[in-house]
Amino acid sequence: MNTKVPPLLCRRPLLPGESLISYLHRLAVANGYTPPAILARFCRRYLADHGRHDNLEHPQHPETFALFA
């Protein structure tokens, strides 16, 4: 299943030294997602739909970042 990702209404720049999971949390809060962890769950599903499995707390694969970019 290839999930179409709608653009976020509020975007934020990545802060220096910020982790991916922290960034996703900030984006979720900025966009009013409740609970904020819902965005991380959506991202995990999006990765799985593309045949990728990675740890969002400590991503190991460059493809993770490429898919989210």
PDB file of C-alpha atoms in Angstrom:
ATOM      1  CA  MET A   1       0.000   0.000   0.000  1.00  0.00           C
ATOM      2  CA  ASN A   2       1.525   3.300  -1.069  1.00  0.00           C
ATOM      3  CA  THR A   3       0.291   5.958   1.353  1.00  0.00           C
ATOM      4  CA  LYS A   4      -0.091   9.493   0.000  1.00  0.00           C
ATOM      5  CA  VAL A   5       1.226  11.927   2.582  1.00  0.00           C
ATOM      6  CA  PRO A   6      -0.547  15.284   2.717  1.00  0.00           C
ATOM      7  CA  PRO A   7       1.688  18.249   3.424  1.00  0.00           C
ATOM      8  CA  LEU A   8       1.778  19.537   6.976  1.00  0.00           C
ATOM      9  CA  LEU A   9       0.145  22.916   7.442  1.00  0.00           C
ATOM     10  CA  CYS A  10       2.819  24.111   9.878  1.00  0.00           C
ATOM     11  CA  ARG A  11       6.412  23.298   9.090  1.00  0.00           C
ATOM     12  CA  ARG A  12       9.358  23.874  11.362  1.00  0.00           C
ATOM     13  CA  PRO A  13      13.091  23.866  10.645  1.00  0.00           C
ATOM     14  CA  LEU A  14      15.185  21.088  12.099  1.00  0.00           C
ATOM     15  CA  LEU A  15      17.097  22.404  15.116  1.00  0.00           C
ATOM     16  CA  PRO A  16      20.862  21.800  15.397  1.00  0.00           C
ATOM     17  CA  GLY A  17      21.472  18.401  16.982  1.00  0.00           C
ATOM     18  CA  GLU A  18      17.750  17.556  17.095  1.00  0.00           C
ATOM     19  CA  SER A  19      16.732  13.914  16.836  1.00  0.00           C
ATOM     20  CA  LEU A  20      14.194  12.739  14.289  1.00  0.00           C
ATOM     21  CA  ILE A  21      11.707  11.697  16.966  1.00  0.00           C
ATOM     22  CA  SER A  22      11.985  15.098  18.685  1.00  0.00           C
ATOM     23  CA  TYR A  23      11.437  16.832  15.361  1.00  0.00           C
ATOM     24  CA  LEU A  24       8.350  14.712  14.650  1.00  0.00           C
ATOM     25  CA  HIS A  25       6.993  15.551  18.101  1.00  0.00           C
ATOM     26  CA  ARG A  26       7.475  19.299  17.509  1.00  0.00           C
ATOM     27  CA  LEU A  27       5.780  19.031  14.107  1.00  0.00           C
ATOM     28  CA  ALA A  28       2.846  17.159  15.605  1.00  0.00           C
ATOM     29  CA  VAL A  29       2.368  19.787  18.315  1.00  0.00           C
ATOM     30  CA  ALA A  30       2.672  22.632  15.776  1.00  0.00           C
ATOM     31  CA  ASN A  31       0.009  20.984  13.611  1.00  0.00           C
ATOM     32  CA  GLY A  32      -2.331  20.230  16.509  1.00  0.00           C
ATOM     33  CA  TYR A  33      -2.112  16.427  16.335  1.00  0.00           C
ATOM     34  CA  THR A  34      -3.450  14.799  19.489  1.00  0.00           C
ATOM     35  CA  PRO A  35      -1.711  12.847  20.825  1.00  0.00           C
ATOM     36  CA  PRO A  36       1.560  14.132  19.343  1.00  0.00           C
ATOM     37  CA  ALA A  37       2.843  10.541  19.035  1.00  0.00           C
ATOM     38  CA  ILE A  38       0.299   9.969  16.264  1.00  0.00           C
ATOM     39  CA  LEU A  39       2.692  11.537  13.735  1.00  0.00           C
ATOM     40  CA  ALA A  40       5.462   9.097  14.695  1.00  0.00           C
ATOM     41  CA  ARG A  41       3.014   6.192  14.322  1.00  0.00           C
ATOM     42  CA  PHE A  42       2.019   7.482  10.906  1.00  0.00           C
ATOM     43  CA  CYS A  43       5.698   7.748   9.914  1.00  0.00           C
ATOM     44  CA  ARG A  44       6.394   4.182  11.039  1.00  0.00           C
ATOM     45  CA  ARG A  45       3.466   2.961   8.940  1.00  0.00           C
ATOM     46  CA  TYR A  46       4.661   5.043   5.986  1.00  0.00           C
ATOM     47  CA  LEU A  47       8.109   3.434   6.245  1.00  0.00           C
ATOM     48  CA  ALA A  48       6.575  -0.049   6.443  1.00  0.00           C
ATOM     49  CA  ASP A  49       4.400   0.670   3.412  1.00  0.00           C
ATOM     50  CA  HIS A  50       7.619   1.409   1.528  1.00  0.00           C
ATOM     51  CA  GLY A  51       9.303  -1.790   2.744  1.00  0.00           C
ATOM     52  CA  ARG A  52      11.509   0.040   5.245  1.00  0.00           C
ATOM     53  CA  HIS A  53      11.778  -0.644   8.946  1.00  0.00           C
ATOM     54  CA  ASP A  54      13.826   1.677  11.104  1.00  0.00           C
ATOM     55  CA  ASN A  55      13.922   2.975  14.639  1.00  0.00           C
ATOM     56  CA  LEU A  56      12.719   6.590  14.612  1.00  0.00           C
ATOM     57  CA  GLU A  57      14.508   7.242  17.910  1.00  0.00           C
ATOM     58  CA  HIS A  58      17.851   6.252  16.338  1.00  0.00           C
ATOM     59  CA  PRO A  59      17.457   5.878  12.542  1.00  0.00           C
ATOM     60  CA  GLN A  60      20.063   3.639  10.954  1.00  0.00           C
ATOM     61  CA  HIS A  61      19.139   3.916   7.273  1.00  0.00           C
ATOM     62  CA  PRO A  62      19.607   6.987   5.045  1.00  0.00           C
ATOM     63  CA  GLU A  63      16.476   5.923   3.171  1.00  0.00           C
ATOM     64  CA  THR A  64      14.424   6.852   6.241  1.00  0.00           C
ATOM     65  CA  PHE A  65      15.429  10.478   5.874  1.00  0.00           C
ATOM     66  CA  ALA A  66      15.037  10.396   2.086  1.00  0.00           C
ATOM     67  CA  LEU A  67      11.435   9.163   2.388  1.00  0.00           C
ATOM     68  CA  PHE A  68      10.534  11.891   4.861  1.00  0.00           C
ATOM     69  CA  ALA A  69      12.330  14.660   2.972  1.00  0.00           C
TER      70      ALA A  69
END
